[in-house]
């Protein structure tokens, strides 16, 4: 874990998938008038801006918050990073010892107890799968693995490989029992992939830890998935620049927000070109193929779990022009496209409370 001194330069945060979402937060203040809603941990002195950075979940997690003492800030940051590591032990697809990797050997049809984190993420994933007509699907693990191999070998998956993988997928093939907190799998070889939601969930939980230590003026960035708490002192919100095609892009948008999650999904870095066609790491569950349209989706939602999942889903939905038909209240979406060097964006939905309405 590295710590940047209070008053450090404005940070710049690069999304893991190559999409940029960078933020600028402005100074620390010590004006009683602007700090009336301080928690005990914030109120004992002049607030300074702290930033802590550590690698987790294949990306960089950045905690930015305002505190009056260095040791309290450091303790809170350690606790937040420990929480993120705990979530990774449950949800990681890359750690063979994770809870979800251990699920693979389970006999179909038998309910078994699962952790609260896994249950919570599965429940939220199921709801978003229903709202998106299956565009968001955490049961795609077997297909994601086939495409990961395709990216490695630069060879298109065969029909047989894809259809075998698809037989082990399907959001209807698992059942949750909230009374007993159990999961039942209905087909063999199922494998969950939470790559489209876990970082947002971890960012939300890390923010919750900072708030529980008394630091409400906080932000957690998990690569390009942001969880925002109260605004920095003396400001009306965190200033976030959205530049899905790079920080020098003419299409950069600035938004001002607090108490929301913000995520961007696209194929800027994770893709494979085979026979001249560019396939994204995001899969269209209807076809089992990586997305081929060059686009990025940015979502602002009430929290980062939802913004992360909806950004992945909206990348899929934009391929069929069905974003507008699916998004519920309080979700704001921008779909960015670039054709022959010309960048455009379209905005859908309604902003959640916490996103300035002129954004
Ligand atoms: P993100 O960068 O948040 O859009 O997540 C992309 C990751 O989510 C991929 O690398 C896969 O692990 C996973 N994924 C791919 N397609 C889907 C999908 N349609 N629904 C849910 N997760 C997906
Ligand atoms: Mg996502």
Short mmCIF file of C-alpha atoms and ligand atoms in Angstrom, two decimals:
data_model
loop_
_atom_site.label_atom_id
_atom_site.label_comp_id
_atom_site.label_asym_id
_atom_site.label_seq_id
_atom_site.Cartn_x
_atom_site.Cartn_y
_atom_site.Cartn_z
CA UNK A 1 0.00 0.00 0.00
CA UNK A 2 1.39 3.42 -0.78
CA UNK A 3 0.27 6.65 0.78
CA UNK A 4 0.37 10.01 -0.88
CA UNK A 5 0.84 13.00 1.34
CA UNK A 6 -2.08 15.27 2.07
CA UNK A 7 -2.21 18.08 -0.50
CA UNK A 8 -0.84 15.79 -3.17
CA UNK A 9 -1.37 16.63 -6.82
CA UNK A 10 -4.72 15.96 -8.43
CA UNK A 11 -4.86 12.23 -9.10
CA UNK A 12 -5.49 10.73 -12.48
CA UNK A 13 -7.23 7.38 -12.57
CA UNK A 14 -7.05 5.08 -15.56
CA UNK A 15 -9.65 2.39 -16.01
CA UNK A 16 -8.40 -1.17 -16.09
CA UNK A 17 -10.14 -1.82 -19.41
CA UNK A 18 -8.40 1.15 -20.95
CA UNK A 19 -11.30 3.51 -20.57
CA UNK A 20 -10.46 6.66 -18.69
CA UNK A 21 -12.52 8.09 -15.93
CA UNK A 22 -10.40 10.60 -14.10
CA UNK A 23 -11.36 12.87 -11.33
CA UNK A 24 -10.20 16.11 -9.87
CA UNK A 25 -10.94 16.96 -6.30
CA UNK A 26 -10.06 20.29 -4.94
CA UNK A 27 -8.06 21.07 -1.82
CA UNK A 28 -8.76 20.72 1.79
CA UNK A 29 -10.39 23.47 3.76
CA UNK A 30 -10.64 24.40 7.41
CA UNK A 31 -13.68 26.60 7.47
CA UNK A 32 -16.16 25.76 10.24
CA UNK A 33 -18.98 27.03 8.07
CA UNK A 34 -18.35 24.45 5.39
CA UNK A 35 -17.63 21.57 7.75
CA UNK A 36 -20.78 21.50 9.84
CA UNK A 37 -21.65 17.92 8.91
CA UNK A 38 -18.37 16.44 10.10
CA UNK A 39 -18.26 13.12 11.88
CA UNK A 40 -16.24 12.84 15.13
CA UNK A 41 -13.29 11.44 13.14
CA UNK A 42 -13.38 14.44 10.84
CA UNK A 43 -14.13 17.22 13.31
CA UNK A 44 -11.15 17.19 15.67
CA UNK A 45 -8.98 19.45 13.52
CA UNK A 46 -8.19 20.80 10.09
CA UNK A 47 -9.05 18.33 7.37
CA UNK A 48 -6.36 17.11 5.03
CA UNK A 49 -6.77 15.10 1.90
CA UNK A 50 -5.40 11.54 2.06
CA UNK A 51 -4.90 9.13 -0.76
CA UNK A 52 -4.04 5.42 -0.41
CA UNK A 53 -3.35 3.12 -3.34
CA UNK A 54 -3.04 -0.68 -3.53
CA UNK A 55 -3.39 -3.38 -6.21
CA UNK A 56 -6.39 -5.68 -5.84
CA UNK A 57 -8.59 -7.68 -8.21
CA UNK A 58 -6.23 -7.15 -11.15
CA UNK A 59 -6.54 -3.38 -10.94
CA UNK A 60 -5.51 -0.45 -8.75
CA UNK A 61 -7.78 0.57 -5.89
CA UNK A 62 -7.49 4.19 -4.82
CA UNK A 63 -9.01 5.59 -1.63
CA UNK A 64 -9.33 9.38 -1.40
CA UNK A 65 -10.78 10.96 1.73
CA UNK A 66 -10.55 13.89 4.11
CA UNK A 67 -9.36 13.35 7.67
CA UNK A 68 -7.86 15.30 10.53
CA UNK A 69 -5.25 12.76 11.64
CA UNK A 70 -2.85 10.56 9.74
CA UNK A 71 -3.02 7.49 11.97
CA UNK A 72 -6.84 7.39 11.93
CA UNK A 73 -6.74 7.71 8.14
CA UNK A 74 -4.18 4.95 7.84
CA UNK A 75 -6.19 2.57 10.07
CA UNK A 76 -9.33 3.21 8.04
CA UNK A 77 -7.48 2.61 4.76
CA UNK A 78 -6.02 -0.67 6.06
CA UNK A 79 -9.49 -1.84 7.08
CA UNK A 80 -10.92 -0.88 3.66
CA UNK A 81 -8.17 -2.77 1.82
CA UNK A 82 -8.69 -5.80 4.08
CA UNK A 83 -12.39 -5.77 3.19
CA UNK A 84 -11.54 -5.67 -0.54
CA UNK A 85 -9.16 -8.62 -0.12
CA UNK A 86 -11.92 -10.56 1.67
CA UNK A 87 -14.35 -9.93 -1.19
CA UNK A 88 -11.71 -11.09 -3.66
CA UNK A 89 -11.31 -14.36 -1.74
CA UNK A 90 -15.02 -15.00 -2.27
CA UNK A 91 -15.51 -13.76 -5.84
CA UNK A 92 -12.23 -14.14 -7.73
CA UNK A 93 -12.24 -16.14 -10.90
CA UNK A 94 -8.42 -16.20 -10.92
CA UNK A 95 -7.79 -17.56 -7.41
CA UNK A 96 -8.28 -21.35 -7.43
CA UNK A 97 -8.92 -21.18 -3.66
CA UNK A 98 -11.76 -18.65 -3.97
CA UNK A 99 -15.28 -19.52 -2.90
CA UNK A 100 -16.60 -19.43 -6.46
CA UNK A 101 -13.82 -21.66 -7.79
CA UNK A 102 -14.72 -24.22 -5.12
CA UNK A 103 -18.34 -24.18 -6.35
CA UNK A 104 -17.35 -25.88 -9.58
CA UNK A 105 -17.20 -29.38 -8.11
CA UNK A 106 -20.64 -29.08 -6.47
CA UNK A 107 -23.32 -31.61 -7.36
CA UNK A 108 -26.24 -30.03 -9.26
CA UNK A 109 -29.59 -30.04 -7.43
CA UNK A 110 -28.17 -29.85 -3.89
CA UNK A 111 -28.50 -26.58 -1.94
CA UNK A 112 -25.37 -25.42 -0.11
CA UNK A 113 -24.58 -22.49 2.15
CA UNK A 114 -22.65 -19.55 0.69
CA UNK A 115 -21.07 -16.38 2.08
CA UNK A 116 -22.99 -13.16 2.51
CA UNK A 117 -20.85 -11.45 -0.16
CA UNK A 118 -21.50 -14.17 -2.72
CA UNK A 119 -25.20 -14.23 -1.90
CA UNK A 120 -25.51 -10.45 -2.14
CA UNK A 121 -23.70 -10.23 -5.48
CA UNK A 122 -25.72 -13.14 -6.92
CA UNK A 123 -28.98 -11.55 -5.81
CA UNK A 124 -28.12 -8.19 -7.38
CA UNK A 125 -26.80 -9.89 -10.52
CA UNK A 126 -30.03 -11.84 -10.90
CA UNK A 127 -32.10 -8.66 -10.65
CA UNK A 128 -30.01 -6.86 -13.27
CA UNK A 129 -30.13 -9.95 -15.53
CA UNK A 130 -33.93 -9.73 -15.40
CA UNK A 131 -34.00 -5.97 -16.02
CA UNK A 132 -31.64 -6.30 -19.00
CA UNK A 133 -33.36 -9.32 -20.58
CA UNK A 134 -30.26 -11.38 -19.89
CA UNK A 135 -27.70 -8.92 -21.33
CA UNK A 136 -25.96 -8.99 -17.94
CA UNK A 137 -25.25 -12.61 -17.03
CA UNK A 138 -22.79 -13.76 -14.36
CA UNK A 139 -23.24 -17.42 -15.37
CA UNK A 140 -21.21 -16.76 -18.54
CA UNK A 141 -18.02 -18.05 -16.86
CA UNK A 142 -17.51 -21.03 -19.21
CA UNK A 143 -17.88 -18.79 -22.29
CA UNK A 144 -15.65 -16.06 -20.84
CA UNK A 145 -12.95 -18.74 -20.39
CA UNK A 146 -13.29 -19.86 -24.02
CA UNK A 147 -12.82 -16.25 -25.16
CA UNK A 148 -9.89 -15.70 -22.81
CA UNK A 149 -8.22 -18.64 -24.53
CA UNK A 150 -9.11 -17.12 -27.93
CA UNK A 151 -7.39 -13.88 -26.89
CA UNK A 152 -4.31 -15.87 -25.88
CA UNK A 153 -4.12 -18.02 -29.03
CA UNK A 154 -5.69 -15.50 -31.46
CA UNK A 155 -7.89 -18.32 -32.74
CA UNK A 156 -11.66 -18.10 -32.96
CA UNK A 157 -13.47 -20.60 -30.69
CA UNK A 158 -15.00 -23.52 -32.59
CA UNK A 159 -18.77 -24.11 -32.70
CA UNK A 160 -18.30 -27.16 -30.45
CA UNK A 161 -16.26 -25.25 -27.87
CA UNK A 162 -18.84 -22.50 -27.74
CA UNK A 163 -21.89 -24.79 -27.59
CA UNK A 164 -20.31 -26.95 -24.84
CA UNK A 165 -19.60 -23.81 -22.84
CA UNK A 166 -23.10 -22.44 -23.44
CA UNK A 167 -24.66 -25.63 -22.03
CA UNK A 168 -23.11 -24.77 -18.66
CA UNK A 169 -24.46 -21.19 -18.64
CA UNK A 170 -27.83 -19.60 -18.03
CA UNK A 171 -29.15 -17.23 -15.39
CA UNK A 172 -32.11 -19.56 -14.82
CA UNK A 173 -29.81 -22.43 -13.90
CA UNK A 174 -29.24 -21.36 -10.32
CA UNK A 175 -31.55 -20.80 -7.40
CA UNK A 176 -31.11 -18.71 -4.27
CA UNK A 177 -32.83 -19.30 -0.95
CA UNK A 178 -32.60 -16.15 1.16
CA UNK A 179 -34.05 -17.75 4.33
CA UNK A 180 -31.20 -20.27 4.52
CA UNK A 181 -28.70 -18.29 2.45
CA UNK A 182 -28.10 -21.22 0.10
CA UNK A 183 -27.37 -21.63 -3.59
CA UNK A 184 -28.51 -24.53 -5.80
CA UNK A 185 -26.95 -25.12 -9.21
CA UNK A 186 -29.10 -26.90 -11.77
CA UNK A 187 -26.58 -27.96 -14.43
CA UNK A 188 -23.06 -29.44 -14.21
CA UNK A 189 -19.87 -27.42 -14.79
CA UNK A 190 -21.46 -24.05 -14.00
CA UNK A 191 -18.98 -21.31 -13.29
CA UNK A 192 -19.75 -17.76 -12.19
CA UNK A 193 -17.78 -14.82 -13.53
CA UNK A 194 -18.18 -11.60 -11.58
CA UNK A 195 -15.74 -9.58 -13.70
CA UNK A 196 -18.60 -7.23 -14.61
CA UNK A 197 -19.76 -6.42 -11.06
CA UNK A 198 -17.20 -7.40 -8.38
CA UNK A 199 -15.03 -4.27 -8.55
CA UNK A 200 -18.07 -2.02 -8.14
CA UNK A 201 -19.25 -4.11 -5.19
CA UNK A 202 -15.78 -3.97 -3.59
CA UNK A 203 -15.66 -0.18 -4.10
CA UNK A 204 -19.03 0.21 -2.37
CA UNK A 205 -17.94 -1.97 0.54
CA UNK A 206 -14.60 -0.15 0.92
CA UNK A 207 -16.47 3.17 0.99
CA UNK A 208 -18.76 1.74 3.67
CA UNK A 209 -15.70 0.87 5.78
CA UNK A 210 -14.29 4.42 5.45
CA UNK A 211 -17.66 5.88 6.48
CA UNK A 212 -17.84 3.48 9.45
CA UNK A 213 -14.48 4.91 10.59
CA UNK A 214 -15.99 8.39 10.43
CA UNK A 215 -14.68 9.48 7.01
CA UNK A 216 -17.74 10.37 4.96
CA UNK A 217 -16.03 12.74 2.51
CA UNK A 218 -14.59 9.83 0.61
CA UNK A 219 -14.21 8.26 -2.77
CA UNK A 220 -13.08 4.77 -3.79
CA UNK A 221 -11.86 4.11 -7.34
CA UNK A 222 -11.50 0.50 -8.43
CA UNK A 223 -9.86 1.07 -11.79
CA UNK A 224 -12.68 2.86 -13.58
CA UNK A 225 -15.45 1.96 -11.13
CA UNK A 226 -16.00 4.77 -8.67
CA UNK A 227 -17.98 4.83 -5.41
CA UNK A 228 -18.52 8.40 -4.20
CA UNK A 229 -19.48 9.47 -0.67
CA UNK A 230 -19.97 13.01 0.65
CA UNK A 231 -18.40 15.82 -1.40
CA UNK A 232 -14.91 17.15 -0.60
CA UNK A 233 -15.02 20.04 1.92
CA UNK A 234 -16.34 23.28 0.47
CA UNK A 235 -17.40 21.75 -2.85
CA UNK A 236 -20.71 20.71 -4.34
CA UNK A 237 -19.41 17.33 -5.49
CA UNK A 238 -16.55 15.30 -6.88
CA UNK A 239 -15.60 16.54 -10.33
CA UNK A 240 -15.31 13.57 -12.65
CA UNK A 241 -14.09 13.77 -16.24
CA UNK A 242 -15.42 11.05 -18.51
CA UNK A 243 -13.15 10.40 -21.45
CA UNK A 244 -13.76 6.85 -22.67
CA UNK A 245 -11.45 7.28 -25.67
CA UNK A 246 -8.55 8.87 -23.78
CA UNK A 247 -7.89 11.97 -21.71
CA UNK A 248 -7.11 14.12 -24.79
CA UNK A 249 -10.33 13.12 -26.48
CA UNK A 250 -12.51 16.01 -27.65
CA UNK A 251 -15.46 14.01 -26.32
CA UNK A 252 -14.48 14.50 -22.65
CA UNK A 253 -17.48 15.21 -20.41
CA UNK A 254 -17.28 16.66 -16.92
CA UNK A 255 -19.83 15.67 -14.29
CA UNK A 256 -20.25 16.73 -10.69
CA UNK A 257 -21.50 14.06 -8.29
CA UNK A 258 -21.64 12.60 -4.79
CA UNK A 259 -23.34 9.52 -3.29
CA UNK A 260 -23.38 7.64 -6.59
CA UNK A 261 -21.45 4.95 -8.41
CA UNK A 262 -19.86 5.67 -11.80
CA UNK A 263 -18.51 3.02 -14.19
CA UNK A 264 -17.37 2.75 -17.77
CA UNK A 265 -17.22 -0.42 -19.88
CA UNK A 266 -15.73 -0.80 -23.31
CA UNK A 267 -13.18 -2.70 -25.33
CA UNK A 268 -10.32 -0.18 -25.46
CA UNK A 269 -7.77 -2.69 -24.17
CA UNK A 270 -9.29 -6.12 -23.70
CA UNK A 271 -10.06 -7.43 -27.15
CA UNK A 272 -8.76 -9.76 -29.83
CA UNK A 273 -8.63 -9.17 -33.58
CA UNK A 274 -9.23 -12.34 -35.61
CA UNK A 275 -9.67 -12.27 -39.41
CA UNK A 276 -9.92 -8.47 -39.25
CA UNK A 277 -12.80 -8.49 -36.72
CA UNK A 278 -12.27 -7.00 -33.29
CA UNK A 279 -13.96 -9.01 -30.50
CA UNK A 280 -14.40 -7.41 -27.06
CA UNK A 281 -13.97 -9.18 -23.70
CA UNK A 282 -17.65 -8.36 -23.11
CA UNK A 283 -19.86 -11.19 -24.36
CA UNK A 284 -23.29 -10.93 -25.90
CA UNK A 285 -25.11 -13.75 -24.04
CA UNK A 286 -27.56 -14.12 -26.95
CA UNK A 287 -24.78 -15.18 -29.34
CA UNK A 288 -21.90 -16.26 -27.10
CA UNK A 289 -19.65 -13.91 -29.13
CA UNK A 290 -17.51 -10.98 -27.99
CA UNK A 291 -19.02 -7.61 -28.91
CA UNK A 292 -17.76 -6.23 -32.20
CA UNK A 293 -19.20 -2.68 -32.29
CA UNK A 294 -16.68 -0.03 -31.13
CA UNK A 295 -18.43 1.62 -28.23
CA UNK A 296 -18.12 2.45 -24.54
CA UNK A 297 -20.87 2.81 -21.96
CA UNK A 298 -20.65 5.08 -18.92
CA UNK A 299 -23.25 4.69 -16.20
CA UNK A 300 -24.10 6.72 -13.11
CA UNK A 301 -26.24 4.76 -10.64
CA UNK A 302 -27.13 4.97 -6.94
CA UNK A 303 -24.08 2.82 -6.08
CA UNK A 304 -21.02 1.32 -7.78
CA UNK A 305 -22.32 -2.27 -7.72
CA UNK A 306 -25.16 -1.16 -9.97
CA UNK A 307 -23.08 1.19 -12.13
CA UNK A 308 -20.50 -1.55 -12.76
CA UNK A 309 -23.10 -4.15 -13.78
CA UNK A 310 -25.17 -1.69 -15.80
CA UNK A 311 -22.12 -0.40 -17.70
CA UNK A 312 -21.28 -3.95 -18.80
CA UNK A 313 -24.94 -4.60 -19.66
CA UNK A 314 -25.30 -1.33 -21.59
CA UNK A 315 -22.30 -2.19 -23.76
CA UNK A 316 -24.26 -5.32 -24.78
CA UNK A 317 -27.61 -3.55 -25.04
CA UNK A 318 -26.19 -0.80 -27.24
CA UNK A 319 -25.34 -3.45 -29.86
CA UNK A 320 -29.10 -4.06 -30.29
CA UNK A 321 -30.17 -0.44 -29.68
CA UNK A 322 -32.11 -1.52 -26.60
CA UNK A 323 -30.55 0.62 -23.85
CA UNK A 324 -33.53 2.97 -23.63
CA UNK A 325 -36.00 0.10 -23.34
CA UNK A 326 -34.27 -1.45 -20.32
CA UNK A 327 -32.93 1.23 -17.99
CA UNK A 328 -34.91 1.77 -14.79
CA UNK A 329 -35.33 5.01 -12.77
CA UNK A 330 -32.20 6.64 -11.41
CA UNK A 331 -29.76 5.25 -13.94
CA UNK A 332 -28.04 7.66 -16.33
CA UNK A 333 -26.21 6.18 -19.31
CA UNK A 334 -23.91 7.66 -21.95
CA UNK A 335 -23.10 5.51 -24.97
CA UNK A 336 -19.93 6.72 -26.67
CA UNK A 337 -19.15 5.64 -30.23
CA UNK A 338 -16.24 6.34 -32.54
CA UNK A 339 -16.55 5.81 -36.28
CA UNK A 340 -13.87 6.86 -38.73
CA UNK A 341 -12.28 9.02 -36.03
CA UNK A 342 -15.50 10.86 -35.19
CA UNK A 343 -16.65 10.52 -31.58
CA UNK A 344 -20.28 10.84 -30.59
CA UNK A 345 -22.33 10.13 -27.53
CA UNK A 346 -25.99 9.61 -26.71
CA UNK A 347 -27.49 10.01 -23.26
CA UNK A 348 -30.25 7.80 -21.86
CA UNK A 349 -32.22 7.58 -18.62
CA UNK A 350 -32.61 9.87 -15.65
CA UNK A 351 -29.88 10.93 -13.24
CA UNK A 352 -29.94 9.42 -9.75
CA UNK A 353 -30.07 11.85 -6.80
CA UNK A 354 -26.47 12.96 -6.29
CA UNK A 355 -25.68 13.63 -9.94
CA UNK A 356 -25.99 17.34 -10.78
CA UNK A 357 -28.87 17.57 -13.25
CA UNK A 358 -26.94 19.71 -15.73
CA UNK A 359 -24.28 16.97 -16.04
P1 LIG B 1 -16.49 -4.66 -17.21
O1 LIG B 1 -15.09 -4.26 -17.49
O2 LIG B 1 -17.02 -4.23 -15.87
O3 LIG B 1 -17.45 -4.33 -18.32
O4 LIG B 1 -16.50 -6.27 -17.09
C1 LIG B 1 -16.12 -7.08 -18.15
C2 LIG B 1 -15.98 -8.50 -17.61
O5 LIG B 1 -17.28 -8.99 -17.24
C3 LIG B 1 -15.46 -9.48 -18.64
O6 LIG B 1 -14.05 -9.52 -18.63
C4 LIG B 1 -16.08 -10.79 -18.15
O7 LIG B 1 -15.33 -11.27 -17.05
C5 LIG B 1 -17.44 -10.34 -17.63
N1 LIG B 1 -18.50 -10.33 -18.66
C6 LIG B 1 -18.37 -10.39 -20.02
N2 LIG B 1 -19.57 -10.30 -20.63
C7 LIG B 1 -20.49 -10.21 -19.64
C8 LIG B 1 -21.91 -10.11 -19.63
N3 LIG B 1 -22.63 -10.05 -20.76
N4 LIG B 1 -22.54 -10.06 -18.42
C9 LIG B 1 -21.82 -10.10 -17.26
N5 LIG B 1 -20.48 -10.19 -17.21
C10 LIG B 1 -19.81 -10.24 -18.37
MG1 LIG B 2 -18.97 -3.81 -15.22
#
